[in-house]
Tab-separated table of C-alpha atoms and ligand atoms in Angstrom:
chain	number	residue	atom	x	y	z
W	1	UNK	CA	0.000	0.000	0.000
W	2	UNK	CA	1.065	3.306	-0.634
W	3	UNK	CA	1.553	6.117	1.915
W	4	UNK	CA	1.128	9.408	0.795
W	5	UNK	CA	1.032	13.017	3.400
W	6	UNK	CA	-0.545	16.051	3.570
W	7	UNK	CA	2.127	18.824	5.388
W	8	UNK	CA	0.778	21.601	6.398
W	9	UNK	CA	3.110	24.498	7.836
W	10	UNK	CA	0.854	26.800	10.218
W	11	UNK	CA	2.985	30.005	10.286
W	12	UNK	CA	0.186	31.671	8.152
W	13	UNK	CA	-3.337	30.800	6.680
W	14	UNK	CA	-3.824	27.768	4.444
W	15	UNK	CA	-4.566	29.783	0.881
W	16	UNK	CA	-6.036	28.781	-2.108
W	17	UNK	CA	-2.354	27.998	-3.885
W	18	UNK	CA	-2.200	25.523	-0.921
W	19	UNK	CA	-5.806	23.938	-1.289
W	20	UNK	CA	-4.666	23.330	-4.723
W	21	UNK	CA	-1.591	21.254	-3.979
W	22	UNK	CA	-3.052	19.663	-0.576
W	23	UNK	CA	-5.594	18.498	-3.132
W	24	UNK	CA	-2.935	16.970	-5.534
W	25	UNK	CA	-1.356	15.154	-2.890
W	26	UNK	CA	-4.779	13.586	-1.286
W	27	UNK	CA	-6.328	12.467	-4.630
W	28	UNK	CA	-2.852	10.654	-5.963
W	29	UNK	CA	-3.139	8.826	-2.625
W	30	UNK	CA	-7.046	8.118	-2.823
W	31	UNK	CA	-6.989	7.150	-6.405
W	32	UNK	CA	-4.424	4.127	-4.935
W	33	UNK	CA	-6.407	3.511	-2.363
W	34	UNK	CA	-3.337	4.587	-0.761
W	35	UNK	CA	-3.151	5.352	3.502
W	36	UNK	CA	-2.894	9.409	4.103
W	37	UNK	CA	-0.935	10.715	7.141
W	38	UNK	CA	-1.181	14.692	8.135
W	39	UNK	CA	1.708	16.009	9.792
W	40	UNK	CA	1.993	19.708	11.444
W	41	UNK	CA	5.430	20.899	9.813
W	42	UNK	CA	5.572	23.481	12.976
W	43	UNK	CA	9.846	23.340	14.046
W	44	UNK	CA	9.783	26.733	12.706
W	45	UNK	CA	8.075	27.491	16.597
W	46	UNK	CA	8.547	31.091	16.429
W	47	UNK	CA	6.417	31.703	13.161
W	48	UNK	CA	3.934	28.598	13.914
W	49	UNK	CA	0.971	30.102	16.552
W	50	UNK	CA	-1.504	26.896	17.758
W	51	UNK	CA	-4.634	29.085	16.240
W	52	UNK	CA	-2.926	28.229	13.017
W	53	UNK	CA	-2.621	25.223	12.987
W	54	UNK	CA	-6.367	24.260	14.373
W	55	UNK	CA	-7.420	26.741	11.161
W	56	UNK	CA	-5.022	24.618	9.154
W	57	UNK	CA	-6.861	21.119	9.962
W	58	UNK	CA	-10.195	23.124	10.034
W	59	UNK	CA	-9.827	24.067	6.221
W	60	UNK	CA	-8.289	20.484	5.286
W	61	UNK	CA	-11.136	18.745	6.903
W	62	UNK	CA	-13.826	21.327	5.528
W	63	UNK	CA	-12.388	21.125	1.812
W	64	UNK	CA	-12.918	17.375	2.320
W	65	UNK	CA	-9.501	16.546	2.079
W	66	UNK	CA	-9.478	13.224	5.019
W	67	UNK	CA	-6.623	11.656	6.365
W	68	UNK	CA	-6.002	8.445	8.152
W	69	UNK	CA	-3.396	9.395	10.853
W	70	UNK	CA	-2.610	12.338	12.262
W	71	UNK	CA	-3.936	15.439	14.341
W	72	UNK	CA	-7.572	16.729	13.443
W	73	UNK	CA	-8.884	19.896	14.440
W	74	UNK	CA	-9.486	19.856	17.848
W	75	UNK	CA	-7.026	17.121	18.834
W	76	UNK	CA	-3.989	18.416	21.235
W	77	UNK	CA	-0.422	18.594	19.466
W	78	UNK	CA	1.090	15.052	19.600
W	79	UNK	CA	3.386	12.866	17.722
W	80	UNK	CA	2.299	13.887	14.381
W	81	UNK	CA	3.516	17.898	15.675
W	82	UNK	CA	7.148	18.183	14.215
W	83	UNK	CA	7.756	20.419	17.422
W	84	UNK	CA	6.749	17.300	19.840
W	85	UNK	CA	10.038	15.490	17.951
W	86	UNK	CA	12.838	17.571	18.411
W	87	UNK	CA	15.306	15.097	20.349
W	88	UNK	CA	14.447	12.737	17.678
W	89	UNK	CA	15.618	15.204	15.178
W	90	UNK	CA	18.902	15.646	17.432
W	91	UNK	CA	19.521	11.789	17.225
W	92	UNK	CA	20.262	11.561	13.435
W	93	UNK	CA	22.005	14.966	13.757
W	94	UNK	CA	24.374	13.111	15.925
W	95	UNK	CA	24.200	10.479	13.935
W	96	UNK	CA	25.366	12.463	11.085
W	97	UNK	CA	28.135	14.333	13.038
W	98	UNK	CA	29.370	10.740	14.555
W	99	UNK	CA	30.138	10.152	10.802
W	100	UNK	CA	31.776	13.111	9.848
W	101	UNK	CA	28.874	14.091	7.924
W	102	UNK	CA	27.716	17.058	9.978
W	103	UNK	CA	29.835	20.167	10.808
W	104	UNK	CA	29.460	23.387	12.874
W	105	UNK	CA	28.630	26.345	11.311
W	106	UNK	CA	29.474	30.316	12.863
W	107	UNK	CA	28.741	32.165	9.472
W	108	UNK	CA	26.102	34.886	9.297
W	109	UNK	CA	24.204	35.691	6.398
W	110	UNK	CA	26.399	37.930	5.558
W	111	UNK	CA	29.437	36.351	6.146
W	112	UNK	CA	27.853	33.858	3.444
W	113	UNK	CA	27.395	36.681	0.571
W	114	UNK	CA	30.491	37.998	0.646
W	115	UNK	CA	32.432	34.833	0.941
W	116	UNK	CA	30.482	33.076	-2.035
W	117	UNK	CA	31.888	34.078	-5.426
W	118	UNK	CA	29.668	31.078	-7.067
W	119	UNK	CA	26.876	31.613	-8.243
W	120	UNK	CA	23.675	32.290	-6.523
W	121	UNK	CA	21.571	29.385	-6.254
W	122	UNK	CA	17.573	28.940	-5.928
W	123	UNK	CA	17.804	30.156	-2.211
W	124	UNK	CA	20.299	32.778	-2.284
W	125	UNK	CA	24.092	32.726	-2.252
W	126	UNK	CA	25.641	28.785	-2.095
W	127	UNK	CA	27.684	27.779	1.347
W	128	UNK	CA	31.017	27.903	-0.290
W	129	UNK	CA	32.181	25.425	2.661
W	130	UNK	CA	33.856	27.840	4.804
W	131	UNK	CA	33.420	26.007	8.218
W	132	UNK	CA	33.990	22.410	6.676
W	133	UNK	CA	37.241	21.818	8.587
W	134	UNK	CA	37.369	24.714	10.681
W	135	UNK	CA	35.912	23.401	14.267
W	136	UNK	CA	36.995	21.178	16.331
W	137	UNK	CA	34.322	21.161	18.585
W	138	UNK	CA	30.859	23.185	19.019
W	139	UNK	CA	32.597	24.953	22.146
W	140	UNK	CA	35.872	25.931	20.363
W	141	UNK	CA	33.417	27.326	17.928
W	142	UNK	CA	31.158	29.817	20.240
W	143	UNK	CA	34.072	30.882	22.067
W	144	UNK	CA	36.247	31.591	19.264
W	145	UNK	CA	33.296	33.247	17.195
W	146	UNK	CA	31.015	34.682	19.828
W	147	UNK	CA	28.497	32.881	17.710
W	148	UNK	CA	26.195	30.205	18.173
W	149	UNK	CA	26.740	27.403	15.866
W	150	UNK	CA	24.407	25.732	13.447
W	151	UNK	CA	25.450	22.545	12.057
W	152	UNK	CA	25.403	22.038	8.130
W	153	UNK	CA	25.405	18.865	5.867
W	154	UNK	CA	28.967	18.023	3.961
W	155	UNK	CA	27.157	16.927	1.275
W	156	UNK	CA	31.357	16.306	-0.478
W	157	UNK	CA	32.222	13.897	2.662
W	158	UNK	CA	28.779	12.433	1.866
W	159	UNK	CA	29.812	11.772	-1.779
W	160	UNK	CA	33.575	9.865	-0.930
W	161	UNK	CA	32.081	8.247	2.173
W	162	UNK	CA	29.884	6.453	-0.195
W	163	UNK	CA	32.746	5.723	-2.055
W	164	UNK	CA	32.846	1.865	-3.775
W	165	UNK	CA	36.630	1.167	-1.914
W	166	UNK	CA	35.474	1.931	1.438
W	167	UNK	CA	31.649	0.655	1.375
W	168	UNK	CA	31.262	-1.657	-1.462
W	169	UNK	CA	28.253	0.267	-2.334
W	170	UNK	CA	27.731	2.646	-5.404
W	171	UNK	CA	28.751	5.562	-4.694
W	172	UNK	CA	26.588	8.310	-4.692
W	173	UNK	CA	26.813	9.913	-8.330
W	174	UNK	CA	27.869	13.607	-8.639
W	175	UNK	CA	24.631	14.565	-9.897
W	176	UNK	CA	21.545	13.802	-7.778
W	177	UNK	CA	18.879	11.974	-10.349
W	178	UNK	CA	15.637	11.521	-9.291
W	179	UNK	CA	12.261	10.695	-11.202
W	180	UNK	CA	9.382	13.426	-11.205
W	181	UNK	CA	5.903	11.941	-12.261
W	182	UNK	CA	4.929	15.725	-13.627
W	183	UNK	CA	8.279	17.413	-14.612
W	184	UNK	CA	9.879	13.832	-15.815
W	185	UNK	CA	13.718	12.599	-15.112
W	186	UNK	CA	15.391	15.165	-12.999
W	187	UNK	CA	18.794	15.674	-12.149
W	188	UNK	CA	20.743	17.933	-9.682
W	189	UNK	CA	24.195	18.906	-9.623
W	190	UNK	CA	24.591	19.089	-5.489
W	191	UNK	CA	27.751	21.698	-5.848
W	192	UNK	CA	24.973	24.167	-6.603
W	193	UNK	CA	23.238	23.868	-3.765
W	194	UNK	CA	26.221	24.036	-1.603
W	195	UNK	CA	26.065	22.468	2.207
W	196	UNK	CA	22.894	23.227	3.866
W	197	UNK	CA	21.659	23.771	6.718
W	198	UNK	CA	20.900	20.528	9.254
W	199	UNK	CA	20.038	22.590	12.855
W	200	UNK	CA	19.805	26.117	13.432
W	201	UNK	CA	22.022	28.293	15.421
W	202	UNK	CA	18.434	29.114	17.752
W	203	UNK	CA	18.626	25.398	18.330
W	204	UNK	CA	16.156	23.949	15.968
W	205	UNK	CA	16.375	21.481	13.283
W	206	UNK	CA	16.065	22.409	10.029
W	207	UNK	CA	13.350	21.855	7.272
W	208	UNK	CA	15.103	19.251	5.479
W	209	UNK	CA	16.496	17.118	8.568
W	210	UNK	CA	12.913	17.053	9.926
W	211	UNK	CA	10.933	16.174	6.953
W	212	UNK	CA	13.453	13.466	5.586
W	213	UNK	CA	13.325	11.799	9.330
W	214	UNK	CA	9.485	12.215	9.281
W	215	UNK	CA	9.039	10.632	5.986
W	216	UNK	CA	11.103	7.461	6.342
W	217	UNK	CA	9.889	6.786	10.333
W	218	UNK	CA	6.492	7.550	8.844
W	219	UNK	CA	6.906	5.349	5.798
W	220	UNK	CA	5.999	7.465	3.174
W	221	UNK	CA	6.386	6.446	0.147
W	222	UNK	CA	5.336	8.864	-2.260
W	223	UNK	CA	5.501	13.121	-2.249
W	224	UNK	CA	3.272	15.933	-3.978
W	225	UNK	CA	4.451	19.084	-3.285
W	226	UNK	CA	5.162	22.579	-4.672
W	227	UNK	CA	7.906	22.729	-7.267
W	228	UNK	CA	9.689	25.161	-5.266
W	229	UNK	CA	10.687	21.761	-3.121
W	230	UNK	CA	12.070	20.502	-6.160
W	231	UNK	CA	15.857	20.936	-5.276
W	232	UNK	CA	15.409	20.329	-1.733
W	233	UNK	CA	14.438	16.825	-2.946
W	234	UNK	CA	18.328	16.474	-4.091
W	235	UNK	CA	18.951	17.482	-0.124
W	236	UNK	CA	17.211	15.105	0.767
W	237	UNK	CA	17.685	11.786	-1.314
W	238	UNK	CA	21.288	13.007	-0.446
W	239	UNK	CA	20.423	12.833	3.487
W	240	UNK	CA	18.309	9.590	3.282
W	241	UNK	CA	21.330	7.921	1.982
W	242	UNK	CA	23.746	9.167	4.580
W	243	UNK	CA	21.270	8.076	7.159
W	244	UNK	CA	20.818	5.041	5.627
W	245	UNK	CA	17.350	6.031	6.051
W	246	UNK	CA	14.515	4.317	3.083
W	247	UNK	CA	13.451	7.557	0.697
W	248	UNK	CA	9.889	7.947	-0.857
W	249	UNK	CA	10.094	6.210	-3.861
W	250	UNK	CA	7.451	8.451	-6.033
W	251	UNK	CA	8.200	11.968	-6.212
W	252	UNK	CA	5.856	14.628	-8.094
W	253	UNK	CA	6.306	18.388	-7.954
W	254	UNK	CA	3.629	20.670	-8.868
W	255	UNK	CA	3.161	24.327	-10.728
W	256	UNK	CA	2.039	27.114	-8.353
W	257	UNK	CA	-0.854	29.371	-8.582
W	258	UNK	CA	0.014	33.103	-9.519
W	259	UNK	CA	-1.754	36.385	-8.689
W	260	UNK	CA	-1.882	38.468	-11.804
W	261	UNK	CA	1.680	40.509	-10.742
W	262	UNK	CA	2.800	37.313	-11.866
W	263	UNK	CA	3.962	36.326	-8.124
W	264	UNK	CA	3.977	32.855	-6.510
W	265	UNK	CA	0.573	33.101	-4.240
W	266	UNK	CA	2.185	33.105	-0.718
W	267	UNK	CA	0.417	33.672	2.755
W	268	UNK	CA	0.544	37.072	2.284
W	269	UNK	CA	-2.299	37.156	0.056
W	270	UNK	CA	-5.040	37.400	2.616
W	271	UNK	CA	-7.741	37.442	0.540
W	272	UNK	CA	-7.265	33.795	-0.955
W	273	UNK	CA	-6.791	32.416	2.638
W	274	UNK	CA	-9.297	29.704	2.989
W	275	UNK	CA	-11.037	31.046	6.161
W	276	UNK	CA	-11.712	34.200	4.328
W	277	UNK	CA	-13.211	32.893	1.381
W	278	UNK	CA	-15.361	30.476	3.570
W	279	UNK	CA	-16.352	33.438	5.912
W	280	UNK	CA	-17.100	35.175	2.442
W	281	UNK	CA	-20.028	32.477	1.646
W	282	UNK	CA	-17.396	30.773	-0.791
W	283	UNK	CA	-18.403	26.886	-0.693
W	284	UNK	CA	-15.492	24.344	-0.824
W	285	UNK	CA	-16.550	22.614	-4.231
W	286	UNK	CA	-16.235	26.121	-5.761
W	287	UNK	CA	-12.642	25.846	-4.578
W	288	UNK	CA	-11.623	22.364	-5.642
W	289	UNK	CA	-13.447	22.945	-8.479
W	290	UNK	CA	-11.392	25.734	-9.293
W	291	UNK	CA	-8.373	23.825	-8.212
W	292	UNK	CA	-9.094	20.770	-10.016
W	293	UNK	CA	-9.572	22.742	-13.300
W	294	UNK	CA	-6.651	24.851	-13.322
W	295	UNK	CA	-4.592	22.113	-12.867
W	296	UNK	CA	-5.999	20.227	-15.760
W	297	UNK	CA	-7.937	17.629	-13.746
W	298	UNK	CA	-11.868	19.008	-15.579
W	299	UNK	CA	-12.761	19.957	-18.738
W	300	UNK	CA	-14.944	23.081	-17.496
W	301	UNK	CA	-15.163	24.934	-14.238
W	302	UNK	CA	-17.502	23.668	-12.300
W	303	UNK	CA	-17.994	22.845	-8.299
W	304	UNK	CA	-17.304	19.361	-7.289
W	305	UNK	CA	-16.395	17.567	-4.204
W	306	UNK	CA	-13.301	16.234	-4.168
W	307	UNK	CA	-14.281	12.495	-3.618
W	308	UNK	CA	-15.490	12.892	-7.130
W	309	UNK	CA	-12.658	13.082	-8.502
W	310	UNK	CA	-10.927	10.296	-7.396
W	311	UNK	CA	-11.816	7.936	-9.926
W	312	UNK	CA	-10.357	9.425	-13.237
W	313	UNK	CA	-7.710	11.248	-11.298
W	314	UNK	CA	-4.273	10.946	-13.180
W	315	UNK	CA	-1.057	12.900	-12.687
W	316	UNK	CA	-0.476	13.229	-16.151
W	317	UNK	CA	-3.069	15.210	-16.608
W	318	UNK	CA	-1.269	17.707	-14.638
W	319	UNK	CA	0.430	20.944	-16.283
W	320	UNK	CA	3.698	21.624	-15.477
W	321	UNK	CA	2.796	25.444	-15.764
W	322	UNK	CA	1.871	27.794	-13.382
W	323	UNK	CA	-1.679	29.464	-13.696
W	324	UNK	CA	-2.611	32.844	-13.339
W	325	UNK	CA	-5.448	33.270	-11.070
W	326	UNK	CA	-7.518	36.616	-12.600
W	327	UNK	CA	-10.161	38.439	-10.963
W	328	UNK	CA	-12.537	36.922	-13.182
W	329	UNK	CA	-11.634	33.223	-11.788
W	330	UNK	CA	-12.265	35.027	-8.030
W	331	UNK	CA	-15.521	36.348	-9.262
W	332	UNK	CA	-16.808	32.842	-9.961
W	333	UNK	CA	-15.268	31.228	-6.582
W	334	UNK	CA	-17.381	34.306	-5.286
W	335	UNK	CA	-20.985	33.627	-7.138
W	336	UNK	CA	-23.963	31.688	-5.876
W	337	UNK	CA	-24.623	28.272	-6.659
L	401	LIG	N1	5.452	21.977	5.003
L	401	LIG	C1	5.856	22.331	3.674
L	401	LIG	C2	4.992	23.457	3.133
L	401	LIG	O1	3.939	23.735	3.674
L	401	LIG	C3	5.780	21.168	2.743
L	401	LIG	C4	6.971	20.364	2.889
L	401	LIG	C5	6.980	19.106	2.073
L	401	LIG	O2	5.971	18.763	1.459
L	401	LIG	O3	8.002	18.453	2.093
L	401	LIG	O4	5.411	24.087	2.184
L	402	LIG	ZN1	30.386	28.593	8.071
């Protein structure tokens, strides 16, 4: 059976852009009569407030979207709450920095910029490495740098450790090759992604530690997300492997909704949050409607649940463009039935 998740990050409202891809994700698992888990992707505590994420299950559970393990709204944060896991987070850090695979980190953001004459990559200028061999020990680090460290992957010692002389295994390639059920075979040079980040210098794990942990213990086997994931994916095939941890083994990343400035729909846009258009009278079949058909999943726009569309759902029906959401789509969310 497959296992599939829905990962919802409460440090804003759940928008429409999110419906969209939340509904991606639960129909690929449906149509397999695959198992669903919801997880609370809160380790970012500072941004992530608890009204969030009860408005986050709320508009999962009210667009229809089930799951069959996991927090709904209501339920008190528990093992399914990234921010209940944190020590088991630490554990494969250590297990990582036992290895040599893990180093500590005192650069600032800054320090990053001006030290990085490679080009910038998707999220900003690439770690050119400078810490790699520079610590001997998180102590000698604060004291020497006043700073705090994080700790960052060495995705290079990652590459010879896997080495065929010293494992017997294949080593892991130079390029990061994964397949993508909507974009196709993908590949991903890792040197242009530079190391990244494993645990914050405020002392919490990072994005791609936590998920790749929560995904294997979780056994999930296959991920829909937003193509803005789609290099993080190298991260993390990269991590799985030094963890020795089993990867998802189905991987599809999907086009974003735009507002007509031709920007990504983030939570910023408060007027496509899902609790405003339901306080606004909009139904949820409006909404997956309009989400199945602008990602190619109906023929017309229409309202429909999104049980309906389980049957004849099919990834390849799925664009790999983004869509421009125009005030004339947001006028027919808005009508009457
Ligand atoms: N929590 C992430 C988000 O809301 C999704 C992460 C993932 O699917 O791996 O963007
Ligand atoms: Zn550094």
């Amino acid at each position: 059976m497959t296992t599939g998740r829905l990962a919802p990050t409460p440090s804003g409202y759940l928008h429409l852009g999110n419906a969209r891809s939340f509904l991606l994700a639960w129909l690929w698992s449906r149509h397999e009569d695959g198992r669903i888990i919801t997880r609370v992707e809160d380790i970012d505590r500072p941004r992530c407030k608890p009204e969030l994420r009860e408005g986050a299950l709320k508009d999962l559970q009210w667009l229809g979207l089930d799951w069959d393990v996991g927090p709904h709204a209501g339920d008190p944060v528990g093992e399914y709450d990234q921010r209940t896991r944190t020590e088991l987070y630490r554990r494969y850090l250590k297990q990582l920095a036992d290895i040599g695979l893990a180093y500590r980190c005192t650069c600032t953001r800054r320090d990053i910029e001006q030290a990085s004459s490679a080009p910038h990559g998707d999220e900003g200028a690439v770690y050119p490495g400078t810490c790699r061999d520079r610590w001997e020990s998180f102590e000698q680090a604060e004291a020497e740098s006043g700073i705090k460290p994080a700790w960052r992957f060495n995705f290079e010692g990652c590459q010879t450790l896997f080495s065929p002389s010293k494992t017997g295994s294949d080593p892991l390639p130079h390029t990061v090759s994964f397949h993508d059920e909507v974009l196709g075979d993908v590949s991903i040079d890792p040197s242009t992604l530079g190391d990244f980040v494993l645990w914050r210098r405020d002392d919490l794990p990072s994005y791609q530690l936590a998920v790749v942990v929560d995904d294997a213990l979780m056994g999930v086997t296959q991920v829909l997300r937003g193509r803005d994931l789609l290099t993080s994916t190298a991260r993390q095939l990269a991590l799985y492997r030094a963890l020795g941890l089993t990867a998802p083994t189905h991987w599809a990343h999907v086009p974003f909704l735009q507002d007509e400035q031709s920007r990504r729909m983030a939570k910023r846009d408060g007027d496509l949050a899902l609790a405003h258009l339901r306080d606004s009278g909009v139904s949820p079949e409006r909404i997956i409607g309009f989400a199945a058909w602008s990602s190619g999943l109906l023929s017309e726009l229409k309202p429909v649940s999104a049980q309906e569309l389980v049957g004849e759902f099919s990834l390849a029906n799925v664009g790999t463009d983004d869509f421009v959401v125009t005030a004339e789509h947001l006028a027919w969310l808005y009508a009457s039935e």
